[in-house]
JSON list of C-alpha atoms in Angstrom, two decimals:
[
{"chain": "A", "resi": 1, "resn": "UNK", "atom": "CA", "xyz": [-26.17, 20.18, 26.48]},
{"chain": "A", "resi": 2, "resn": "UNK", "atom": "CA", "xyz": [-25.20, 16.28, 26.31]},
{"chain": "A", "resi": 3, "resn": "UNK", "atom": "CA", "xyz": [-21.37, 15.95, 27.09]},
{"chain": "A", "resi": 4, "resn": "UNK", "atom": "CA", "xyz": [-19.72, 14.96, 23.72]},
{"chain": "A", "resi": 5, "resn": "UNK", "atom": "CA", "xyz": [-17.72, 11.05, 24.16]},
{"chain": "A", "resi": 6, "resn": "UNK", "atom": "CA", "xyz": [-13.64, 12.23, 24.64]},
{"chain": "A", "resi": 7, "resn": "UNK", "atom": "CA", "xyz": [-12.29, 8.86, 22.41]},
{"chain": "A", "resi": 8, "resn": "UNK", "atom": "CA", "xyz": [-8.83, 8.37, 25.33]},
{"chain": "A", "resi": 9, "resn": "UNK", "atom": "CA", "xyz": [-11.41, 9.00, 28.61]},
{"chain": "A", "resi": 10, "resn": "UNK", "atom": "CA", "xyz": [-14.73, 6.59, 26.69]},
{"chain": "A", "resi": 11, "resn": "UNK", "atom": "CA", "xyz": [-18.06, 7.58, 27.44]},
{"chain": "A", "resi": 12, "resn": "UNK", "atom": "CA", "xyz": [-19.19, 11.19, 28.57]},
{"chain": "A", "resi": 13, "resn": "UNK", "atom": "CA", "xyz": [-17.99, 11.45, 32.07]},
{"chain": "A", "resi": 14, "resn": "UNK", "atom": "CA", "xyz": [-21.80, 12.25, 33.22]},
{"chain": "A", "resi": 15, "resn": "UNK", "atom": "CA", "xyz": [-23.71, 9.29, 31.41]},
{"chain": "A", "resi": 16, "resn": "UNK", "atom": "CA", "xyz": [-20.25, 7.12, 32.77]},
{"chain": "A", "resi": 17, "resn": "UNK", "atom": "CA", "xyz": [-19.14, 7.80, 36.02]},
{"chain": "A", "resi": 18, "resn": "UNK", "atom": "CA", "xyz": [-16.00, 7.77, 36.28]},
{"chain": "A", "resi": 19, "resn": "UNK", "atom": "CA", "xyz": [-13.91, 11.06, 36.07]},
{"chain": "A", "resi": 20, "resn": "UNK", "atom": "CA", "xyz": [-10.29, 9.97, 37.47]},
{"chain": "A", "resi": 21, "resn": "UNK", "atom": "CA", "xyz": [-7.25, 8.40, 35.05]},
{"chain": "A", "resi": 22, "resn": "UNK", "atom": "CA", "xyz": [-4.07, 7.01, 35.11]},
{"chain": "A", "resi": 23, "resn": "UNK", "atom": "CA", "xyz": [-3.35, 7.60, 38.53]},
{"chain": "A", "resi": 24, "resn": "UNK", "atom": "CA", "xyz": [-6.06, 8.52, 39.98]},
{"chain": "A", "resi": 25, "resn": "UNK", "atom": "CA", "xyz": [-8.37, 6.14, 37.99]},
{"chain": "A", "resi": 26, "resn": "UNK", "atom": "CA", "xyz": [-10.52, 3.79, 40.81]},
{"chain": "A", "resi": 27, "resn": "UNK", "atom": "CA", "xyz": [-11.70, 0.34, 40.16]},
{"chain": "A", "resi": 28, "resn": "UNK", "atom": "CA", "xyz": [-14.49, -0.93, 40.90]},
{"chain": "A", "resi": 29, "resn": "UNK", "atom": "CA", "xyz": [-15.83, -4.40, 41.46]},
{"chain": "A", "resi": 30, "resn": "UNK", "atom": "CA", "xyz": [-14.19, -7.74, 40.04]},
{"chain": "A", "resi": 31, "resn": "UNK", "atom": "CA", "xyz": [-18.05, -8.13, 38.31]},
{"chain": "A", "resi": 32, "resn": "UNK", "atom": "CA", "xyz": [-18.73, -4.45, 36.75]},
{"chain": "A", "resi": 33, "resn": "UNK", "atom": "CA", "xyz": [-14.82, -4.36, 35.56]},
{"chain": "A", "resi": 34, "resn": "UNK", "atom": "CA", "xyz": [-15.42, -7.65, 33.56]},
{"chain": "A", "resi": 35, "resn": "UNK", "atom": "CA", "xyz": [-18.29, -5.63, 32.27]},
{"chain": "A", "resi": 36, "resn": "UNK", "atom": "CA", "xyz": [-16.89, -2.19, 32.25]},
{"chain": "A", "resi": 37, "resn": "UNK", "atom": "CA", "xyz": [-13.92, -3.83, 29.89]},
{"chain": "A", "resi": 38, "resn": "UNK", "atom": "CA", "xyz": [-16.21, -6.44, 27.56]},
{"chain": "A", "resi": 39, "resn": "UNK", "atom": "CA", "xyz": [-17.84, -3.26, 27.22]},
{"chain": "A", "resi": 40, "resn": "UNK", "atom": "CA", "xyz": [-16.41, -1.14, 25.37]},
{"chain": "A", "resi": 41, "resn": "UNK", "atom": "CA", "xyz": [-13.58, -2.96, 23.88]},
{"chain": "A", "resi": 42, "resn": "UNK", "atom": "CA", "xyz": [-12.00, -1.96, 21.12]},
{"chain": "A", "resi": 43, "resn": "UNK", "atom": "CA", "xyz": [-11.57, 1.15, 23.56]},
{"chain": "A", "resi": 44, "resn": "UNK", "atom": "CA", "xyz": [-7.90, 0.53, 24.81]},
{"chain": "A", "resi": 45, "resn": "UNK", "atom": "CA", "xyz": [-7.22, 4.03, 26.76]},
{"chain": "A", "resi": 46, "resn": "UNK", "atom": "CA", "xyz": [-11.06, 3.25, 28.53]},
{"chain": "A", "resi": 47, "resn": "UNK", "atom": "CA", "xyz": [-9.88, -0.81, 29.15]},
{"chain": "A", "resi": 48, "resn": "UNK", "atom": "CA", "xyz": [-6.46, 0.83, 30.98]},
{"chain": "A", "resi": 49, "resn": "UNK", "atom": "CA", "xyz": [-8.23, 4.29, 32.45]},
{"chain": "A", "resi": 50, "resn": "UNK", "atom": "CA", "xyz": [-5.59, 6.18, 31.11]},
{"chain": "A", "resi": 51, "resn": "UNK", "atom": "CA", "xyz": [-5.36, 8.62, 27.83]},
{"chain": "A", "resi": 52, "resn": "UNK", "atom": "CA", "xyz": [-2.72, 9.44, 25.11]},
{"chain": "A", "resi": 53, "resn": "UNK", "atom": "CA", "xyz": [-0.55, 11.21, 27.62]},
{"chain": "A", "resi": 54, "resn": "UNK", "atom": "CA", "xyz": [-0.29, 8.58, 30.84]},
{"chain": "A", "resi": 55, "resn": "UNK", "atom": "CA", "xyz": [2.92, 7.57, 31.43]},
{"chain": "A", "resi": 56, "resn": "UNK", "atom": "CA", "xyz": [4.80, 4.14, 30.85]},
{"chain": "A", "resi": 57, "resn": "UNK", "atom": "CA", "xyz": [4.19, 3.51, 34.95]},
{"chain": "A", "resi": 58, "resn": "UNK", "atom": "CA", "xyz": [0.77, 4.94, 35.53]},
{"chain": "A", "resi": 59, "resn": "UNK", "atom": "CA", "xyz": [-0.04, 2.28, 32.72]},
{"chain": "A", "resi": 60, "resn": "UNK", "atom": "CA", "xyz": [1.63, -0.25, 33.97]},
{"chain": "A", "resi": 61, "resn": "UNK", "atom": "CA", "xyz": [0.15, 0.13, 37.21]},
{"chain": "A", "resi": 62, "resn": "UNK", "atom": "CA", "xyz": [-3.37, 0.17, 36.02]},
{"chain": "A", "resi": 63, "resn": "UNK", "atom": "CA", "xyz": [-2.36, -3.35, 33.88]},
{"chain": "A", "resi": 64, "resn": "UNK", "atom": "CA", "xyz": [-1.20, -4.38, 37.34]},
{"chain": "A", "resi": 65, "resn": "UNK", "atom": "CA", "xyz": [-4.90, -3.42, 39.27]},
{"chain": "A", "resi": 66, "resn": "UNK", "atom": "CA", "xyz": [-7.72, -4.73, 37.01]},
{"chain": "A", "resi": 67, "resn": "UNK", "atom": "CA", "xyz": [-5.56, -8.19, 36.06]},
{"chain": "A", "resi": 68, "resn": "UNK", "atom": "CA", "xyz": [-5.62, -9.21, 40.21]},
{"chain": "A", "resi": 69, "resn": "UNK", "atom": "CA", "xyz": [-9.51, -7.80, 39.41]},
{"chain": "A", "resi": 70, "resn": "UNK", "atom": "CA", "xyz": [-10.24, -9.99, 36.12]},
{"chain": "A", "resi": 71, "resn": "UNK", "atom": "CA", "xyz": [-7.60, -13.10, 36.04]},
{"chain": "A", "resi": 72, "resn": "UNK", "atom": "CA", "xyz": [-10.16, -16.21, 35.90]},
{"chain": "A", "resi": 73, "resn": "UNK", "atom": "CA", "xyz": [-8.39, -17.65, 37.99]},
{"chain": "A", "resi": 74, "resn": "UNK", "atom": "CA", "xyz": [-10.32, -15.31, 41.34]},
{"chain": "A", "resi": 75, "resn": "UNK", "atom": "CA", "xyz": [-12.83, -13.48, 39.18]},
{"chain": "A", "resi": 76, "resn": "UNK", "atom": "CA", "xyz": [-15.80, -15.55, 38.86]},
{"chain": "A", "resi": 77, "resn": "UNK", "atom": "CA", "xyz": [-17.63, -14.15, 36.16]},
{"chain": "A", "resi": 78, "resn": "UNK", "atom": "CA", "xyz": [-18.58, -15.85, 32.66]},
{"chain": "A", "resi": 79, "resn": "UNK", "atom": "CA", "xyz": [-17.28, -14.15, 30.65]},
{"chain": "A", "resi": 80, "resn": "UNK", "atom": "CA", "xyz": [-13.59, -13.87, 33.33]},
{"chain": "A", "resi": 81, "resn": "UNK", "atom": "CA", "xyz": [-11.08, -15.54, 30.35]},
{"chain": "A", "resi": 82, "resn": "UNK", "atom": "CA", "xyz": [-13.33, -13.22, 27.72]},
{"chain": "A", "resi": 83, "resn": "UNK", "atom": "CA", "xyz": [-11.89, -9.09, 29.15]},
{"chain": "A", "resi": 84, "resn": "UNK", "atom": "CA", "xyz": [-8.12, -11.00, 30.63]},
{"chain": "A", "resi": 85, "resn": "UNK", "atom": "CA", "xyz": [-7.62, -11.58, 27.33]},
{"chain": "A", "resi": 86, "resn": "UNK", "atom": "CA", "xyz": [-8.76, -7.87, 25.66]},
{"chain": "A", "resi": 87, "resn": "UNK", "atom": "CA", "xyz": [-7.54, -6.26, 29.01]},
{"chain": "A", "resi": 88, "resn": "UNK", "atom": "CA", "xyz": [-3.96, -7.64, 27.83]},
{"chain": "A", "resi": 89, "resn": "UNK", "atom": "CA", "xyz": [-3.98, -7.00, 23.97]},
{"chain": "A", "resi": 90, "resn": "UNK", "atom": "CA", "xyz": [-4.68, -3.65, 25.73]},
{"chain": "A", "resi": 91, "resn": "UNK", "atom": "CA", "xyz": [-1.24, -2.85, 27.56]},
{"chain": "A", "resi": 92, "resn": "UNK", "atom": "CA", "xyz": [0.94, -4.61, 25.13]},
{"chain": "A", "resi": 93, "resn": "UNK", "atom": "CA", "xyz": [-0.25, -2.64, 22.80]},
{"chain": "A", "resi": 94, "resn": "UNK", "atom": "CA", "xyz": [-0.15, 1.04, 24.67]},
{"chain": "A", "resi": 95, "resn": "UNK", "atom": "CA", "xyz": [3.03, -0.22, 25.68]},
{"chain": "A", "resi": 96, "resn": "UNK", "atom": "CA", "xyz": [4.78, -0.59, 23.26]},
{"chain": "A", "resi": 97, "resn": "UNK", "atom": "CA", "xyz": [5.85, 2.83, 21.39]},
{"chain": "A", "resi": 98, "resn": "UNK", "atom": "CA", "xyz": [5.78, 1.80, 17.02]},
{"chain": "A", "resi": 99, "resn": "UNK", "atom": "CA", "xyz": [2.34, -0.52, 17.53]},
{"chain": "A", "resi": 100, "resn": "UNK", "atom": "CA", "xyz": [0.41, 2.23, 20.30]},
{"chain": "A", "resi": 101, "resn": "UNK", "atom": "CA", "xyz": [1.71, 5.29, 17.40]},
{"chain": "A", "resi": 102, "resn": "UNK", "atom": "CA", "xyz": [-0.43, 2.96, 15.50]},
{"chain": "A", "resi": 103, "resn": "UNK", "atom": "CA", "xyz": [-3.48, 2.26, 17.54]},
{"chain": "A", "resi": 104, "resn": "UNK", "atom": "CA", "xyz": [-4.15, 6.21, 17.47]},
{"chain": "A", "resi": 105, "resn": "UNK", "atom": "CA", "xyz": [-3.86, 5.79, 14.16]},
{"chain": "A", "resi": 106, "resn": "UNK", "atom": "CA", "xyz": [-6.42, 2.97, 13.76]},
{"chain": "A", "resi": 107, "resn": "UNK", "atom": "CA", "xyz": [-8.47, 5.91, 16.77]},
{"chain": "A", "resi": 108, "resn": "UNK", "atom": "CA", "xyz": [-8.13, 8.90, 14.32]},
{"chain": "A", "resi": 109, "resn": "UNK", "atom": "CA", "xyz": [-9.62, 6.52, 11.66]},
{"chain": "A", "resi": 110, "resn": "UNK", "atom": "CA", "xyz": [-12.47, 4.44, 13.73]},
{"chain": "A", "resi": 111, "resn": "UNK", "atom": "CA", "xyz": [-15.06, 5.31, 16.01]},
{"chain": "A", "resi": 112, "resn": "UNK", "atom": "CA", "xyz": [-13.69, 3.30, 18.73]},
{"chain": "A", "resi": 113, "resn": "UNK", "atom": "CA", "xyz": [-17.15, 4.08, 20.93]},
{"chain": "A", "resi": 114, "resn": "UNK", "atom": "CA", "xyz": [-19.09, 1.96, 18.46]},
{"chain": "A", "resi": 115, "resn": "UNK", "atom": "CA", "xyz": [-20.12, -0.54, 18.83]},
{"chain": "A", "resi": 116, "resn": "UNK", "atom": "CA", "xyz": [-20.39, -1.93, 15.15]},
{"chain": "A", "resi": 117, "resn": "UNK", "atom": "CA", "xyz": [-16.82, -1.18, 13.23]},
{"chain": "A", "resi": 118, "resn": "UNK", "atom": "CA", "xyz": [-13.58, -2.21, 13.06]},
{"chain": "A", "resi": 119, "resn": "UNK", "atom": "CA", "xyz": [-12.00, -3.90, 15.16]},
{"chain": "A", "resi": 120, "resn": "UNK", "atom": "CA", "xyz": [-8.19, -2.88, 15.76]},
{"chain": "A", "resi": 121, "resn": "UNK", "atom": "CA", "xyz": [-6.83, -6.10, 14.32]},
{"chain": "A", "resi": 122, "resn": "UNK", "atom": "CA", "xyz": [-8.87, -6.32, 11.51]},
{"chain": "A", "resi": 123, "resn": "UNK", "atom": "CA", "xyz": [-7.73, -2.52, 10.70]},
{"chain": "A", "resi": 124, "resn": "UNK", "atom": "CA", "xyz": [-3.97, -2.73, 11.38]},
{"chain": "A", "resi": 125, "resn": "UNK", "atom": "CA", "xyz": [-4.26, -6.66, 8.72]},
{"chain": "A", "resi": 126, "resn": "UNK", "atom": "CA", "xyz": [-5.84, -4.09, 5.77]},
{"chain": "A", "resi": 127, "resn": "UNK", "atom": "CA", "xyz": [-3.89, -1.02, 6.28]},
{"chain": "A", "resi": 128, "resn": "UNK", "atom": "CA", "xyz": [-0.35, -3.52, 6.95]},
{"chain": "A", "resi": 129, "resn": "UNK", "atom": "CA", "xyz": [-0.17, -3.95, 3.54]},
{"chain": "A", "resi": 130, "resn": "UNK", "atom": "CA", "xyz": [-0.44, -1.56, -0.03]},
{"chain": "A", "resi": 131, "resn": "UNK", "atom": "CA", "xyz": [-3.42, -2.35, -1.96]},
{"chain": "A", "resi": 132, "resn": "UNK", "atom": "CA", "xyz": [-3.15, -2.80, -4.91]},
{"chain": "A", "resi": 133, "resn": "UNK", "atom": "CA", "xyz": [-6.97, -1.31, -7.17]},
{"chain": "A", "resi": 134, "resn": "UNK", "atom": "CA", "xyz": [-7.54, -2.65, -10.05]},
{"chain": "A", "resi": 135, "resn": "UNK", "atom": "CA", "xyz": [-9.54, 0.33, -12.44]},
{"chain": "A", "resi": 136, "resn": "UNK", "atom": "CA", "xyz": [-13.32, -0.26, -13.00]},
{"chain": "A", "resi": 137, "resn": "UNK", "atom": "CA", "xyz": [-12.94, -0.42, -16.51]},
{"chain": "A", "resi": 138, "resn": "UNK", "atom": "CA", "xyz": [-10.38, -3.27, -15.85]},
{"chain": "A", "resi": 139, "resn": "UNK", "atom": "CA", "xyz": [-11.98, -5.25, -13.73]},
{"chain": "A", "resi": 140, "resn": "UNK", "atom": "CA", "xyz": [-16.07, -4.72, -15.87]},
{"chain": "A", "resi": 141, "resn": "UNK", "atom": "CA", "xyz": [-13.95, -6.33, -18.78]},
{"chain": "A", "resi": 142, "resn": "UNK", "atom": "CA", "xyz": [-12.16, -9.06, -17.24]},
{"chain": "A", "resi": 143, "resn": "UNK", "atom": "CA", "xyz": [-14.93, -9.87, -15.79]},
{"chain": "A", "resi": 144, "resn": "UNK", "atom": "CA", "xyz": [-16.42, -11.07, -20.22]},
{"chain": "A", "resi": 145, "resn": "UNK", "atom": "CA", "xyz": [-16.12, -14.73, -20.95]},
{"chain": "A", "resi": 146, "resn": "UNK", "atom": "CA", "xyz": [-13.49, -15.43, -23.52]},
{"chain": "A", "resi": 147, "resn": "UNK", "atom": "CA", "xyz": [-11.63, -11.88, -21.71]},
{"chain": "A", "resi": 148, "resn": "UNK", "atom": "CA", "xyz": [-8.77, -13.10, -19.91]},
{"chain": "A", "resi": 149, "resn": "UNK", "atom": "CA", "xyz": [-7.31, -15.08, -22.46]},
{"chain": "A", "resi": 150, "resn": "UNK", "atom": "CA", "xyz": [-7.86, -12.50, -24.79]},
{"chain": "A", "resi": 151, "resn": "UNK", "atom": "CA", "xyz": [-5.26, -10.76, -22.76]},
{"chain": "A", "resi": 152, "resn": "UNK", "atom": "CA", "xyz": [-3.07, -13.28, -22.33]},
{"chain": "A", "resi": 153, "resn": "UNK", "atom": "CA", "xyz": [-2.57, -13.42, -25.95]},
{"chain": "A", "resi": 154, "resn": "UNK", "atom": "CA", "xyz": [-1.80, -9.67, -25.81]},
{"chain": "A", "resi": 155, "resn": "UNK", "atom": "CA", "xyz": [0.98, -9.52, -23.57]},
{"chain": "A", "resi": 156, "resn": "UNK", "atom": "CA", "xyz": [2.76, -13.02, -23.77]},
{"chain": "A", "resi": 157, "resn": "UNK", "atom": "CA", "xyz": [4.07, -11.97, -27.06]},
{"chain": "A", "resi": 158, "resn": "UNK", "atom": "CA", "xyz": [4.84, -8.16, -25.60]},
{"chain": "A", "resi": 159, "resn": "UNK", "atom": "CA", "xyz": [6.31, -10.25, -22.30]},
{"chain": "A", "resi": 160, "resn": "UNK", "atom": "CA", "xyz": [8.51, -12.64, -25.79]},
{"chain": "A", "resi": 161, "resn": "UNK", "atom": "CA", "xyz": [9.83, -8.60, -27.13]},
{"chain": "A", "resi": 162, "resn": "UNK", "atom": "CA", "xyz": [10.89, -7.62, -23.20]},
{"chain": "A", "resi": 163, "resn": "UNK", "atom": "CA", "xyz": [12.72, -10.13, -22.66]},
{"chain": "A", "resi": 164, "resn": "UNK", "atom": "CA", "xyz": [14.20, -10.11, -25.90]},
{"chain": "A", "resi": 165, "resn": "UNK", "atom": "CA", "xyz": [15.13, -6.51, -24.99]},
{"chain": "A", "resi": 166, "resn": "UNK", "atom": "CA", "xyz": [16.99, -7.13, -21.26]},
{"chain": "A", "resi": 167, "resn": "UNK", "atom": "CA", "xyz": [18.87, -9.54, -23.22]},
{"chain": "A", "resi": 168, "resn": "UNK", "atom": "CA", "xyz": [19.53, -7.42, -25.98]},
{"chain": "A", "resi": 169, "resn": "UNK", "atom": "CA", "xyz": [20.71, -4.84, -23.11]},
{"chain": "A", "resi": 170, "resn": "UNK", "atom": "CA", "xyz": [23.10, -7.25, -20.24]},
{"chain": "A", "resi": 171, "resn": "UNK", "atom": "CA", "xyz": [25.06, -7.83, -24.03]},
{"chain": "A", "resi": 172, "resn": "UNK", "atom": "CA", "xyz": [25.93, -4.32, -24.39]},
{"chain": "A", "resi": 173, "resn": "UNK", "atom": "CA", "xyz": [26.30, -4.33, -20.87]},
{"chain": "A", "resi": 174, "resn": "UNK", "atom": "CA", "xyz": [28.71, -6.37, -20.14]},
{"chain": "A", "resi": 175, "resn": "UNK", "atom": "CA", "xyz": [32.08, -5.01, -22.21]},
{"chain": "A", "resi": 176, "resn": "UNK", "atom": "CA", "xyz": [30.72, -1.29, -21.23]},
{"chain": "A", "resi": 177, "resn": "UNK", "atom": "CA", "xyz": [31.21, -2.04, -17.07]},
{"chain": "A", "resi": 178, "resn": "UNK", "atom": "CA", "xyz": [34.12, -3.93, -18.25]},
{"chain": "A", "resi": 179, "resn": "UNK", "atom": "CA", "xyz": [35.35, -1.34, -19.52]},
{"chain": "A", "resi": 180, "resn": "UNK", "atom": "CA", "xyz": [34.70, 0.93, -16.71]},
{"chain": "A", "resi": 181, "resn": "UNK", "atom": "CA", "xyz": [36.69, -1.47, -14.44]},
{"chain": "A", "resi": 182, "resn": "UNK", "atom": "CA", "xyz": [40.11, -1.25, -16.00]},
{"chain": "A", "resi": 183, "resn": "UNK", "atom": "CA", "xyz": [39.65, 3.18, -15.88]},
{"chain": "A", "resi": 184, "resn": "UNK", "atom": "CA", "xyz": [38.33, 2.56, -12.51]},
{"chain": "A", "resi": 185, "resn": "UNK", "atom": "CA", "xyz": [35.61, 4.57, -12.96]},
{"chain": "A", "resi": 186, "resn": "UNK", "atom": "CA", "xyz": [33.09, 2.04, -11.20]},
{"chain": "A", "resi": 187, "resn": "UNK", "atom": "CA", "xyz": [30.59, 3.26, -8.84]},
{"chain": "A", "resi": 188, "resn": "UNK", "atom": "CA", "xyz": [32.15, 2.73, -4.87]},
{"chain": "A", "resi": 189, "resn": "UNK", "atom": "CA", "xyz": [30.18, -1.20, -3.77]},
{"chain": "A", "resi": 190, "resn": "UNK", "atom": "CA", "xyz": [28.18, -0.15, -0.73]},
{"chain": "A", "resi": 191, "resn": "UNK", "atom": "CA", "xyz": [29.15, -0.11, 2.73]},
{"chain": "A", "resi": 192, "resn": "UNK", "atom": "CA", "xyz": [28.33, -3.04, 4.70]},
{"chain": "A", "resi": 193, "resn": "UNK", "atom": "CA", "xyz": [25.40, -3.39, 6.93]},
{"chain": "A", "resi": 194, "resn": "UNK", "atom": "CA", "xyz": [23.72, -0.99, 4.01]},
{"chain": "A", "resi": 195, "resn": "UNK", "atom": "CA", "xyz": [20.38, -2.16, 2.89]},
{"chain": "A", "resi": 196, "resn": "UNK", "atom": "CA", "xyz": [17.43, -1.43, 1.49]},
{"chain": "A", "resi": 197, "resn": "UNK", "atom": "CA", "xyz": [14.90, 1.46, 3.10]},
{"chain": "A", "resi": 198, "resn": "UNK", "atom": "CA", "xyz": [12.78, -1.08, 4.07]},
{"chain": "A", "resi": 199, "resn": "UNK", "atom": "CA", "xyz": [15.05, -3.41, 5.52]},
{"chain": "A", "resi": 200, "resn": "UNK", "atom": "CA", "xyz": [16.60, -0.46, 7.70]},
{"chain": "A", "resi": 201, "resn": "UNK", "atom": "CA", "xyz": [12.37, -0.04, 8.26]},
{"chain": "A", "resi": 202, "resn": "UNK", "atom": "CA", "xyz": [11.81, -2.60, 9.76]},
{"chain": "A", "resi": 203, "resn": "UNK", "atom": "CA", "xyz": [15.18, -3.56, 11.75]},
{"chain": "A", "resi": 204, "resn": "UNK", "atom": "CA", "xyz": [15.16, -4.76, 15.19]},
{"chain": "A", "resi": 205, "resn": "UNK", "atom": "CA", "xyz": [10.98, -4.52, 15.05]},
{"chain": "A", "resi": 206, "resn": "UNK", "atom": "CA", "xyz": [8.71, -8.08, 15.97]},
{"chain": "A", "resi": 207, "resn": "UNK", "atom": "CA", "xyz": [7.52, -8.93, 13.19]},
{"chain": "A", "resi": 208, "resn": "UNK", "atom": "CA", "xyz": [3.86, -7.13, 15.58]},
{"chain": "A", "resi": 209, "resn": "UNK", "atom": "CA", "xyz": [5.22, -3.68, 15.84]},
{"chain": "A", "resi": 210, "resn": "UNK", "atom": "CA", "xyz": [5.99, -4.18, 11.72]},
{"chain": "A", "resi": 211, "resn": "UNK", "atom": "CA", "xyz": [3.00, -4.42, 10.37]},
{"chain": "A", "resi": 212, "resn": "UNK", "atom": "CA", "xyz": [1.88, -1.66, 13.39]},
{"chain": "A", "resi": 213, "resn": "UNK", "atom": "CA", "xyz": [4.67, 0.18, 11.62]},
{"chain": "A", "resi": 214, "resn": "UNK", "atom": "CA", "xyz": [3.53, -0.41, 8.23]},
{"chain": "A", "resi": 215, "resn": "UNK", "atom": "CA", "xyz": [-0.46, -0.16, 9.47]},
{"chain": "A", "resi": 216, "resn": "UNK", "atom": "CA", "xyz": [0.10, 3.86, 10.55]},
{"chain": "A", "resi": 217, "resn": "UNK", "atom": "CA", "xyz": [2.94, 4.61, 7.96]},
{"chain": "A", "resi": 218, "resn": "UNK", "atom": "CA", "xyz": [0.27, 3.58, 5.80]},
{"chain": "A", "resi": 219, "resn": "UNK", "atom": "CA", "xyz": [-2.58, 4.58, 7.87]},
{"chain": "A", "resi": 220, "resn": "UNK", "atom": "CA", "xyz": [-0.30, 8.19, 7.71]},
{"chain": "A", "resi": 221, "resn": "UNK", "atom": "CA", "xyz": [0.17, 8.04, 3.60]},
{"chain": "A", "resi": 222, "resn": "UNK", "atom": "CA", "xyz": [-3.55, 8.23, 2.99]},
{"chain": "A", "resi": 223, "resn": "UNK", "atom": "CA", "xyz": [-5.02, 11.12, 4.48]},
{"chain": "A", "resi": 224, "resn": "UNK", "atom": "CA", "xyz": [-2.49, 12.80, 2.69]},
{"chain": "A", "resi": 225, "resn": "UNK", "atom": "CA", "xyz": [-3.08, 15.42, 1.70]},
{"chain": "A", "resi": 226, "resn": "UNK", "atom": "CA", "xyz": [-2.21, 15.28, -2.17]},
{"chain": "A", "resi": 227, "resn": "UNK", "atom": "CA", "xyz": [-0.18, 17.09, -3.59]},
{"chain": "A", "resi": 228, "resn": "UNK", "atom": "CA", "xyz": [-0.02, 19.58, -6.15]},
{"chain": "A", "resi": 229, "resn": "UNK", "atom": "CA", "xyz": [2.35, 21.22, -8.82]},
{"chain": "A", "resi": 230, "resn": "UNK", "atom": "CA", "xyz": [4.23, 22.91, -8.41]},
{"chain": "A", "resi": 231, "resn": "UNK", "atom": "CA", "xyz": [3.15, 26.82, -10.19]},
{"chain": "A", "resi": 232, "resn": "UNK", "atom": "CA", "xyz": [4.76, 27.45, -13.74]},
{"chain": "A", "resi": 233, "resn": "UNK", "atom": "CA", "xyz": [6.56, 30.89, -12.56]}
]
């Protein structure tokens, strides 16, 4: 029976002939490593000959060994620069805890050993932002000539009504806030440095880490089963 592919170790061991990862990894000639990296460019674990539980020190050691082999200044292979770029991206992702979490979510969604399919950069971009999906009936309606004008004519008076209501509420709330301050029952001001959840969640992150964090969070929310309403007694 043929061995099943392992997303952390690449193709089946009997086919690939490589069973060592991490500190025990064995590397071939520079040209062989260039071809191997290009062949499995989406699977960063295979690129660096490591697993999900490989220590950061072993990942760094493998990165330095491979970097010396495939660096375009030392390797005459015509695609050495491409392999070196893939290697740098793989190490930059797996050596960062936030990016590694996002990459592991990508591995759960995509078959990284398949030649076709979405790359990690494409997956991250598609999951970094919440995608707003228009209902099919509304999309079909908007395709009708003149439908956009009809919607605008309907929404314009509604917008004016909403603005008028907001103005009335603002006028009514001014004396209420004033009375609350006079009576000393106004809510206390927020503590210094307090921010919303989004700001706190991305505090201290770089732009790349924030995008990876958002992609992993949104992918996890998409895979989570829908919550069932509580049972009535």
